[in-house]
C-alpha cells in the first residue's frame, strides 16, 4: 500500500534550535573559541549615543566569519544562507523569526566604522590570544611567506601613469582611487612651487588600473599578467597558527619589507619574539639578514640571496679568503684586495649607496698574475663588493649546514599549506574589496577564520574523547 504524507498545520511548535545543530558541526567548535564580548566596547567611540539603534556589530562579525569559514564569497548569498541554514542562525544567535541584515549593510560598515576602528584586526588579535591560551603557540620558530591574490580589476583595462594627475581634478572618485591618491600625497609631498595635481608619480607602477590603482601588475605565477595583491603570513611553526598578516601590492620588495612590520608588531603587542625565522630565498637579502641577526638577534633559517657565483667560469668571490684582522681579501695567488691603499687625513667609511664596500686588488699584481684570465679577464684588476651585512650573511650560511636548518625547510611547508587552504577551501583566489585597505580587511578575516578552524579541528575532538571516557 502506497503511503501518503499528510500536511497538517500545527498551532504550537516545540522547537529548540540547538537540538538541530550536529554536535560535530564545525561552527560549534568555532563558536567555542570565538569571544566577541569586548567588541562593543571597542566600537563604542564610533557610534552615536542618540538616533535609531544600528544592527548589532557582533552579528555582522559572526556572519562574516561564517562566510570566510565556509567559503561563501558573495555577501548577498551569505545573507540568503544565514536566512535558510539552521546552523548559521544558531551561530549568529538568531531565532527562527529574527530578520537577517541586508547585504548592503556590510559595505556600509566595512568602509565606515569597522575600518576606522580597525575592528577586524581587533577580532584577529582576540582569536590569536585564545590560541595562545590554548597552548597552540610556542613562539620558538616563525615562518614567513607571501601568496599572490588577484585583485578585483579587469586586466584588459589600464591607464598610463601620466593620467594620475588628471584624477585629482575629477569631482567623483571611487574609494580605491581616493586611497591611492592619498597614499601618493604621503609618499611624495607637494612642494610650494609645484602646482596642485602635478605630484611625482615615478614610484608608481607604469601600468595602473583605473578601478584599483594600488593593485600591482604582475605575472609572478607564470601565466598571463594580472592585477594583484600579496597576502603575507607570519606563522608559528609549532601549531601553524597565523601570528600576523599584512596586505601589500604584489611586489617582492613590499613583501620582504612587511616582515619587519609583522615581527615588530607581534613583539610589541604580544611580547613574543622568535628564536629562528624560516623563509625562502626572497627573504635572504643582505639588509633583512642584517636586521634579523644584528638588530633582533633572530637566527635566519633562510637561503642567502647570492649572485656572486659567476656563470662564465671565472673565479667567484667565494674563492677569495676573507681576513678580518687585516680587513682584506686574499686571492688564490696570495695577493691582497683592500678597500684603501693609503691613509686619509679624514677617515672614510667607503660605503657605497648599495651598502657595500669595494675591495680592489693592485693593478700591478694583476697584470703579471698567471691566473688573470681566470680571475678578471675583462678588467685591469679584480674587485669584490662586500656587503656591510656580510657578517649576517655568513651566519645564515653557517646555519644552513646544520640539521636544524633541514628541519626548518620541512616545517616551512606549513605556511604553504595555509595558502593552499585559503585558495581552494575558502575560495579566496580573487578579492571582492578594492584598495589596499580592502585587501587588508579580507586577509585579516581569512586569517581569523583559519585560526578558528584550526582550534575547532584540533581541540574539539580531544574534548569529545575525554567526555566519552568519563561517561
Short mmCIF file of C-alpha atoms in Angstrom, two decimals:
data_model
loop_
_atom_site.label_atom_id
_atom_site.label_comp_id
_atom_site.label_asym_id
_atom_site.label_seq_id
_atom_site.Cartn_x
_atom_site.Cartn_y
_atom_site.Cartn_z
CA UNK A 1 0.00 0.00 0.00
CA UNK A 2 1.44 3.36 -1.02
CA UNK A 3 1.98 5.78 1.85
CA UNK A 4 0.96 9.40 1.69
CA UNK A 5 2.24 12.33 3.74
CA UNK A 6 -0.48 14.36 5.37
CA UNK A 7 0.41 18.01 5.84
CA UNK A 8 -1.42 19.48 8.76
CA UNK A 9 -0.77 22.90 10.24
CA UNK A 10 0.10 22.93 13.92
CA UNK A 11 -0.94 25.67 16.24
CA UNK A 12 2.12 25.42 18.52
CA UNK A 13 5.69 24.17 17.91
CA UNK A 14 8.18 22.94 20.50
CA UNK A 15 11.39 23.78 18.60
CA UNK A 16 14.87 24.16 20.04
CA UNK A 17 17.41 25.41 17.50
CA UNK A 18 20.33 23.94 19.41
CA UNK A 19 18.93 20.41 19.03
CA UNK A 20 19.10 20.66 15.25
CA UNK A 21 22.80 21.59 15.00
CA UNK A 22 25.03 18.46 14.89
CA UNK A 23 27.45 18.10 17.78
CA UNK A 24 30.37 17.67 15.39
CA UNK A 25 29.49 20.69 13.24
CA UNK A 26 32.43 22.97 12.51
CA UNK A 27 30.59 26.06 13.75
CA UNK A 28 30.18 24.54 17.21
CA UNK A 29 33.93 24.46 17.56
CA UNK A 30 34.31 27.93 16.09
CA UNK A 31 31.67 29.28 18.47
CA UNK A 32 33.53 27.73 21.39
CA UNK A 33 36.67 29.76 20.68
CA UNK A 34 35.21 32.99 19.28
CA UNK A 35 34.79 35.56 22.04
CA UNK A 36 33.34 38.92 20.95
CA UNK A 37 32.39 40.14 24.42
CA UNK A 38 34.74 43.15 24.19
CA UNK A 39 33.84 44.12 20.62
CA UNK A 40 31.03 46.51 21.59
CA UNK A 41 33.31 48.38 23.99
CA UNK A 42 35.96 48.65 21.28
CA UNK A 43 33.45 50.09 18.78
CA UNK A 44 31.52 52.32 21.16
CA UNK A 45 33.51 55.53 20.37
CA UNK A 46 32.49 55.18 16.71
CA UNK A 47 28.73 55.06 17.32
CA UNK A 48 26.44 57.95 18.23
CA UNK A 49 24.67 57.91 21.61
CA UNK A 50 21.42 59.10 20.00
CA UNK A 51 19.36 58.12 16.99
CA UNK A 52 17.95 54.84 15.75
CA UNK A 53 19.76 51.70 17.03
CA UNK A 54 22.03 50.13 14.43
CA UNK A 55 22.49 46.46 13.57
CA UNK A 56 24.43 44.61 16.23
CA UNK A 57 28.12 44.65 15.15
CA UNK A 58 28.66 41.24 16.76
CA UNK A 59 26.00 39.80 14.44
CA UNK A 60 27.76 41.20 11.40
CA UNK A 61 31.16 39.85 12.51
CA UNK A 62 29.65 36.40 13.11
CA UNK A 63 28.07 36.43 9.66
CA UNK A 64 31.40 37.40 8.09
CA UNK A 65 33.17 34.62 10.00
CA UNK A 66 30.65 32.16 8.56
CA UNK A 67 31.31 33.47 5.07
CA UNK A 68 35.07 33.04 5.32
CA UNK A 69 34.94 29.71 7.18
CA UNK A 70 32.51 28.18 4.67
CA UNK A 71 33.92 29.77 1.53
CA UNK A 72 30.84 31.94 0.84
CA UNK A 73 32.33 34.84 -1.08
CA UNK A 74 29.15 36.73 -2.00
CA UNK A 75 27.60 38.86 0.74
CA UNK A 76 24.21 38.60 -0.95
CA UNK A 77 24.46 34.80 -0.93
CA UNK A 78 25.74 34.86 2.65
CA UNK A 79 22.57 36.63 3.81
CA UNK A 80 20.47 34.05 1.98
CA UNK A 81 22.37 31.16 3.53
CA UNK A 82 22.07 32.57 7.06
CA UNK A 83 18.35 33.02 6.46
CA UNK A 84 17.90 29.36 5.40
CA UNK A 85 20.56 27.42 7.34
CA UNK A 86 19.69 26.47 10.93
CA UNK A 87 23.33 26.06 11.96
CA UNK A 88 24.14 29.53 10.65
CA UNK A 89 21.20 31.03 12.54
CA UNK A 90 22.32 29.28 15.71
CA UNK A 91 25.88 30.60 15.33
CA UNK A 92 24.58 34.15 14.74
CA UNK A 93 22.29 34.00 17.80
CA UNK A 94 19.23 34.45 15.56
CA UNK A 95 15.87 32.87 16.27
CA UNK A 96 13.59 31.41 13.62
CA UNK A 97 11.66 34.65 13.30
CA UNK A 98 14.59 37.07 13.54
CA UNK A 99 15.40 39.02 10.40
CA UNK A 100 18.78 38.74 8.67
CA UNK A 101 20.52 42.07 7.86
CA UNK A 102 20.50 43.22 4.26
CA UNK A 103 23.66 42.61 2.26
CA UNK A 104 24.15 46.35 1.66
CA UNK A 105 24.81 46.97 5.36
CA UNK A 106 28.10 45.05 5.12
CA UNK A 107 29.58 47.56 2.69
CA UNK A 108 28.41 50.49 4.80
CA UNK A 109 30.02 49.15 7.96
CA UNK A 110 33.15 47.73 6.33
CA UNK A 111 34.03 51.07 4.76
CA UNK A 112 32.95 53.06 7.81
CA UNK A 113 33.10 52.14 11.46
CA UNK A 114 34.86 48.79 11.06
CA UNK A 115 37.70 50.30 9.07
CA UNK A 116 38.02 53.42 11.19
CA UNK A 117 38.17 51.38 14.40
CA UNK A 118 40.39 48.62 12.94
CA UNK A 119 37.75 46.17 14.17
CA UNK A 120 38.95 43.28 12.02
CA UNK A 121 42.44 43.41 13.49
CA UNK A 122 40.87 43.61 16.96
CA UNK A 123 38.94 40.38 16.27
CA UNK A 124 42.02 38.73 14.75
CA UNK A 125 44.15 39.51 17.79
CA UNK A 126 41.41 38.35 20.17
CA UNK A 127 41.35 34.98 18.40
CA UNK A 128 45.16 34.86 18.44
CA UNK A 129 45.19 35.41 22.20
CA UNK A 130 42.79 32.48 22.55
CA UNK A 131 45.21 30.35 20.51
CA UNK A 132 47.95 31.29 22.97
CA UNK A 133 45.72 30.46 25.93
CA UNK A 134 45.03 27.03 24.44
CA UNK A 135 48.77 26.35 24.12
CA UNK A 136 48.95 26.32 20.31
CA UNK A 137 51.66 29.00 20.15
CA UNK A 138 55.19 28.33 21.40
CA UNK A 139 56.97 31.33 19.90
CA UNK A 140 60.22 29.46 19.25
CA UNK A 141 60.14 29.43 15.47
CA UNK A 142 58.24 31.56 12.95
CA UNK A 143 57.86 31.17 9.20
CA UNK A 144 57.23 33.94 6.68
CA UNK A 145 55.86 33.74 3.16
CA UNK A 146 53.62 35.57 0.69
CA UNK A 147 50.98 34.48 -1.81
CA UNK A 148 49.51 36.44 -4.70
CA UNK A 149 45.75 37.03 -4.79
CA UNK A 150 44.04 38.53 -7.85
CA UNK A 151 42.55 41.98 -7.38
CA UNK A 152 39.03 42.96 -8.40
CA UNK A 153 40.29 44.72 -11.52
CA UNK A 154 39.98 43.98 -15.21
CA UNK A 155 43.38 43.06 -16.62
CA UNK A 156 42.36 44.48 -20.01
CA UNK A 157 41.77 47.98 -18.64
CA UNK A 158 44.73 50.17 -17.74
CA UNK A 159 45.85 53.79 -18.00
CA UNK A 160 49.34 55.36 -18.25
CA UNK A 161 50.85 56.81 -15.12
CA UNK A 162 50.74 60.31 -16.67
CA UNK A 163 46.96 60.39 -16.26
CA UNK A 164 47.13 60.15 -12.47
CA UNK A 165 47.38 63.93 -12.16
CA UNK A 166 44.07 64.31 -14.02
CA UNK A 167 42.29 62.11 -11.47
CA UNK A 168 42.75 64.81 -8.84
CA UNK A 169 40.72 67.23 -10.89
CA UNK A 170 37.69 64.94 -11.03
CA UNK A 171 34.84 65.59 -8.65
CA UNK A 172 33.79 61.95 -8.32
CA UNK A 173 36.40 59.35 -7.47
CA UNK A 174 35.95 55.84 -6.15
CA UNK A 175 37.12 54.98 -2.67
CA UNK A 176 40.05 52.92 -4.03
CA UNK A 177 41.21 55.84 -6.21
CA UNK A 178 40.98 58.30 -3.29
CA UNK A 179 43.06 56.00 -1.10
CA UNK A 180 45.65 55.68 -3.85
CA UNK A 181 45.91 59.45 -4.29
CA UNK A 182 46.15 59.99 -0.53
CA UNK A 183 48.99 57.47 -0.36
CA UNK A 184 50.82 59.35 -3.11
CA UNK A 185 50.40 62.59 -1.15
CA UNK A 186 52.02 61.00 1.88
CA UNK A 187 54.87 59.44 -0.11
CA UNK A 188 55.50 62.50 -2.31
CA UNK A 189 54.64 65.79 -0.56
CA UNK A 190 53.92 68.69 -2.90
CA UNK A 191 56.45 71.48 -2.86
CA UNK A 192 55.28 75.07 -2.52
CA UNK A 193 56.23 75.91 -6.12
CA UNK A 194 54.62 72.84 -7.68
CA UNK A 195 51.06 73.33 -8.95
CA UNK A 196 48.34 71.16 -7.50
CA UNK A 197 47.82 67.92 -9.40
CA UNK A 198 51.47 67.62 -10.52
CA UNK A 199 52.72 65.15 -7.91
CA UNK A 200 55.70 62.95 -8.55
CA UNK A 201 54.38 59.58 -9.64
CA UNK A 202 57.62 57.93 -10.66
CA UNK A 203 57.34 55.47 -7.79
CA UNK A 204 54.02 54.21 -9.12
CA UNK A 205 53.68 51.31 -11.49
CA UNK A 206 53.66 52.19 -15.18
CA UNK A 207 50.56 50.08 -15.71
CA UNK A 208 47.75 51.30 -13.46
CA UNK A 209 44.21 50.01 -13.12
CA UNK A 210 41.59 52.79 -13.13
CA UNK A 211 39.38 50.84 -10.72
CA UNK A 212 42.06 49.71 -8.24
CA UNK A 213 45.26 51.76 -8.76
CA UNK A 214 47.11 50.26 -5.78
CA UNK A 215 46.97 46.75 -7.24
CA UNK A 216 50.22 45.68 -8.88
CA UNK A 217 50.53 44.38 -12.44
CA UNK A 218 52.29 41.05 -12.10
CA UNK A 219 52.93 37.81 -13.94
CA UNK A 220 54.59 36.04 -10.99
CA UNK A 221 52.68 32.71 -11.26
CA UNK A 222 54.00 32.28 -14.81
CA UNK A 223 50.75 32.80 -16.73
CA UNK A 224 49.15 35.90 -18.22
CA UNK A 225 49.76 39.07 -16.21
CA UNK A 226 47.03 40.50 -13.99
CA UNK A 227 46.48 42.99 -11.18
CA UNK A 228 47.05 41.52 -7.73
CA UNK A 229 47.88 41.96 -4.06
CA UNK A 230 50.03 39.80 -1.81
CA UNK A 231 48.90 38.35 1.49
CA UNK A 232 51.89 37.97 3.82
CA UNK A 233 51.65 35.39 6.61
CA UNK A 234 53.79 35.14 9.72
CA UNK A 235 53.02 31.80 11.37
CA UNK A 236 54.14 29.90 14.45
CA UNK A 237 55.73 26.63 13.36
CA UNK A 238 54.58 24.57 16.35
CA UNK A 239 50.87 24.64 15.52
CA UNK A 240 50.68 26.54 12.25
CA UNK A 241 48.85 29.43 13.91
CA UNK A 242 48.90 32.70 11.96
CA UNK A 243 50.61 35.29 14.16
CA UNK A 244 50.15 38.24 11.82
CA UNK A 245 49.02 39.07 8.30
CA UNK A 246 49.83 42.05 6.11
CA UNK A 247 48.47 43.09 2.72
CA UNK A 248 50.93 44.56 0.23
CA UNK A 249 51.00 45.18 -3.52
CA UNK A 250 52.23 42.12 -5.42
CA UNK A 251 55.87 43.18 -5.44
CA UNK A 252 58.79 41.33 -3.90
CA UNK A 253 60.28 44.38 -2.18
CA UNK A 254 56.98 45.18 -0.45
CA UNK A 255 56.59 41.54 0.61
CA UNK A 256 60.07 41.43 2.15
CA UNK A 257 59.59 44.78 3.92
CA UNK A 258 56.39 43.52 5.54
CA UNK A 259 58.50 41.02 7.53
CA UNK A 260 59.87 43.74 9.78
CA UNK A 261 56.42 45.24 10.28
CA UNK A 262 54.84 41.97 11.37
CA UNK A 263 57.66 40.80 13.64
CA UNK A 264 57.82 44.19 15.37
CA UNK A 265 54.03 44.27 15.77
CA UNK A 266 53.88 40.78 17.30
CA UNK A 267 56.70 41.65 19.69
CA UNK A 268 55.05 44.92 20.68
CA UNK A 269 51.52 43.59 21.23
CA UNK A 270 52.16 40.06 22.48
CA UNK A 271 55.76 40.26 23.78
CA UNK A 272 56.78 37.32 21.58
CA UNK A 273 59.95 37.23 19.51
CA UNK A 274 61.01 34.03 17.72
CA UNK A 275 64.40 32.43 18.15
CA UNK A 276 64.50 31.49 14.44
CA UNK A 277 62.76 32.73 11.32
CA UNK A 278 62.20 30.46 8.32
CA UNK A 279 61.71 31.79 4.79
CA UNK A 280 62.61 31.21 1.17
CA UNK A 281 65.36 32.86 -0.87
CA UNK A 282 63.36 36.08 -1.34
CA UNK A 283 63.93 36.84 2.37
CA UNK A 284 67.67 36.18 2.16
CA UNK A 285 68.63 39.71 1.15
CA UNK A 286 71.55 41.31 2.96
CA UNK A 287 69.58 44.16 4.64
CA UNK A 288 66.93 41.80 6.02
CA UNK A 289 69.53 39.29 7.23
CA UNK A 290 71.42 42.13 8.90
CA UNK A 291 68.22 43.29 10.60
CA UNK A 292 67.46 39.78 11.87
CA UNK A 293 70.95 38.99 13.15
CA UNK A 294 72.26 42.37 14.27
CA UNK A 295 69.11 44.15 15.45
CA UNK A 296 66.69 41.40 16.53
CA UNK A 297 69.06 38.52 17.38
CA UNK A 298 66.95 36.07 15.36
CA UNK A 299 68.54 33.05 13.68
CA UNK A 300 67.90 33.32 9.92
CA UNK A 301 66.92 29.88 8.60
CA UNK A 302 66.83 31.40 5.15
CA UNK A 303 68.84 30.70 1.97
CA UNK A 304 71.18 33.59 1.25
CA UNK A 305 70.35 35.67 -1.81
CA UNK A 306 73.74 35.31 -3.50
CA UNK A 307 74.65 36.47 -7.00
CA UNK A 308 78.43 36.27 -6.61
CA UNK A 309 78.77 32.95 -8.44
CA UNK A 310 79.85 33.70 -12.00
CA UNK A 311 78.49 31.78 -14.97
CA UNK A 312 81.46 32.36 -17.30
CA UNK A 313 83.76 30.03 -15.38
CA UNK A 314 85.85 32.79 -13.78
CA UNK A 315 86.62 32.89 -10.08
CA UNK A 316 83.75 33.92 -7.82
CA UNK A 317 84.18 35.97 -4.67
CA UNK A 318 83.64 32.88 -2.55
CA UNK A 319 87.02 31.56 -3.67
CA UNK A 320 88.77 34.56 -2.11
CA UNK A 321 89.74 34.28 1.56
CA UNK A 322 88.47 36.98 3.90
CA UNK A 323 90.97 38.06 6.56
CA UNK A 324 89.07 40.13 9.16
CA UNK A 325 92.21 41.01 11.15
CA UNK A 326 93.66 42.91 8.19
CA UNK A 327 90.31 43.95 6.68
CA UNK A 328 91.19 42.50 3.29
CA UNK A 329 90.61 39.65 0.88
CA UNK A 330 93.37 37.33 -0.31
CA UNK A 331 93.12 35.84 -3.81
CA UNK A 332 94.13 32.22 -4.58
CA UNK A 333 97.51 33.52 -5.78
CA UNK A 334 98.18 35.25 -2.43
CA UNK A 335 97.57 38.88 -3.48
CA UNK A 336 95.64 41.24 -1.20
CA UNK A 337 92.45 43.11 -2.10
CA UNK A 338 91.96 46.20 0.08
CA UNK A 339 89.38 48.97 0.32
CA UNK A 340 92.13 51.60 0.62
CA UNK A 341 95.85 51.58 -0.01
CA UNK A 342 96.81 54.86 1.64
CA UNK A 343 95.78 56.65 4.78
CA UNK A 344 93.42 59.63 4.54
CA UNK A 345 93.52 62.64 6.85
CA UNK A 346 89.76 62.33 7.32
CA UNK A 347 88.67 58.73 7.80
CA UNK A 348 86.31 57.41 5.16
CA UNK A 349 83.70 54.72 5.52
CA UNK A 350 83.99 53.59 1.86
CA UNK A 351 80.32 52.52 1.98
CA UNK A 352 78.56 52.89 -1.36
CA UNK A 353 74.91 53.73 -1.99
CA UNK A 354 74.28 49.99 -2.35
CA UNK A 355 75.56 49.45 1.23
CA UNK A 356 78.72 47.72 0.05
CA UNK A 357 82.45 48.29 0.45
CA UNK A 358 84.60 47.80 -2.65
CA UNK A 359 87.87 45.84 -2.21
CA UNK A 360 90.33 46.13 -5.10
CA UNK A 361 93.50 44.32 -6.00
CA UNK A 362 96.61 46.19 -7.06
CA UNK A 363 96.77 46.58 -10.84
CA UNK A 364 100.46 45.74 -10.67
CA UNK A 365 99.70 42.39 -9.03
CA UNK A 366 97.00 41.53 -11.57
CA UNK A 367 98.98 42.43 -14.70
CA UNK A 368 101.69 39.89 -14.04
CA UNK A 369 99.44 37.24 -12.46
CA UNK A 370 99.25 33.87 -14.22
CA UNK A 371 95.58 33.43 -13.24
CA UNK A 372 94.39 36.79 -14.59
CA UNK A 373 92.41 35.26 -17.47
CA UNK A 374 90.56 33.08 -14.99
CA UNK A 375 90.10 35.85 -12.40
CA UNK A 376 89.43 39.17 -14.22
CA UNK A 377 89.81 38.70 -17.98
CA UNK A 378 87.92 41.88 -18.92
CA UNK A 379 89.17 44.34 -16.29
CA UNK A 380 92.65 45.61 -15.36
CA UNK A 381 92.30 44.37 -11.78
CA UNK A 382 89.91 42.33 -9.67
CA UNK A 383 87.44 43.93 -7.29
CA UNK A 384 84.94 42.50 -4.80
CA UNK A 385 81.88 44.29 -3.42
CA UNK A 386 81.41 43.22 0.20
CA UNK A 387 78.07 43.97 1.85
CA UNK A 388 78.08 45.80 5.16
CA UNK A 389 75.84 42.93 6.34
CA UNK A 390 78.24 40.23 5.21
CA UNK A 391 78.61 39.02 8.78
CA UNK A 392 74.90 38.25 8.91
CA UNK A 393 75.14 36.52 5.52
CA UNK A 394 77.93 34.31 6.86
CA UNK A 395 75.79 33.49 9.89
CA UNK A 396 72.97 32.38 7.59
CA UNK A 397 75.39 30.26 5.52
CA UNK A 398 76.69 28.51 8.65
CA UNK A 399 73.15 27.81 9.89
CA UNK A 400 72.31 26.27 6.50
CA UNK A 401 74.78 23.45 7.25
CA UNK A 402 73.01 22.32 10.46
CA UNK A 403 70.33 19.61 10.92
CA UNK A 404 68.02 22.25 12.45
CA UNK A 405 68.05 24.09 9.14
CA UNK A 406 66.94 20.96 7.29
CA UNK A 407 64.05 20.57 9.72
CA UNK A 408 63.12 24.22 9.21
CA UNK A 409 62.92 23.68 5.47
CA UNK A 410 60.40 20.90 6.07
CA UNK A 411 58.44 22.98 8.59
CA UNK A 412 58.12 25.81 6.07
CA UNK A 413 55.53 23.76 4.18
CA UNK A 414 53.01 24.65 6.88
CA UNK A 415 52.65 28.20 5.61
CA UNK A 416 52.31 26.96 2.03
CA UNK A 417 49.53 24.62 3.17
CA UNK A 418 47.70 27.59 4.67
CA UNK A 419 47.83 29.38 1.33
CA UNK A 420 46.50 26.29 -0.45
CA UNK A 421 43.67 26.09 2.10
CA UNK A 422 43.00 29.80 1.63
CA UNK A 423 42.51 29.49 -2.11
CA UNK A 424 40.98 26.02 -2.50
CA UNK A 425 38.77 25.60 0.57
CA UNK A 426 37.98 29.18 1.48
CA UNK A 427 37.89 30.18 -2.21
CA UNK A 428 39.86 33.38 -1.69
CA UNK A 429 41.62 33.31 -5.05
CA UNK A 430 40.22 36.71 -6.03
CA UNK A 431 39.39 39.72 -3.88
CA UNK A 432 35.95 41.33 -3.71
CA UNK A 433 37.04 44.56 -2.00
CA UNK A 434 39.26 47.13 -3.68
CA UNK A 435 42.17 49.17 -2.46
CA UNK A 436 44.93 48.22 -0.06
CA UNK A 437 42.61 48.67 2.94
CA UNK A 438 40.03 46.39 1.31
CA UNK A 439 42.66 43.73 0.73
CA UNK A 440 43.81 44.08 4.35
CA UNK A 441 40.24 43.58 5.60
CA UNK A 442 39.78 40.43 3.55
CA UNK A 443 43.14 38.96 4.54
CA UNK A 444 42.54 39.65 8.24
CA UNK A 445 39.13 37.97 8.19
CA UNK A 446 40.50 34.99 6.27
CA UNK A 447 43.39 34.56 8.73
CA UNK A 448 40.94 34.84 11.64
CA UNK A 449 38.78 32.11 10.11
CA UNK A 450 41.80 29.86 9.56
CA UNK A 451 42.91 30.19 13.19
CA UNK A 452 39.36 29.47 14.38
CA UNK A 453 39.06 26.43 12.12
CA UNK A 454 42.37 25.11 13.40
CA UNK A 455 41.31 25.40 17.02
CA UNK A 456 37.94 23.80 16.24
CA UNK A 457 39.55 20.91 14.36
CA UNK A 458 42.35 20.27 16.84
CA UNK A 459 40.81 20.92 20.25
CA UNK A 460 37.16 19.89 19.95
CA UNK A 461 37.80 16.19 19.11
CA UNK A 462 40.06 15.91 22.17
CA UNK A 463 37.32 17.24 24.43
CA UNK A 464 34.81 14.83 22.86
CA UNK A 465 37.11 11.85 23.54
CA UNK A 466 37.59 12.92 27.14
CA UNK A 467 33.82 13.18 27.61
CA UNK A 468 33.34 9.69 26.19
CA UNK A 469 35.98 8.25 28.52
CA UNK A 470 34.37 9.90 31.57
CA UNK A 471 30.97 8.53 30.56
#
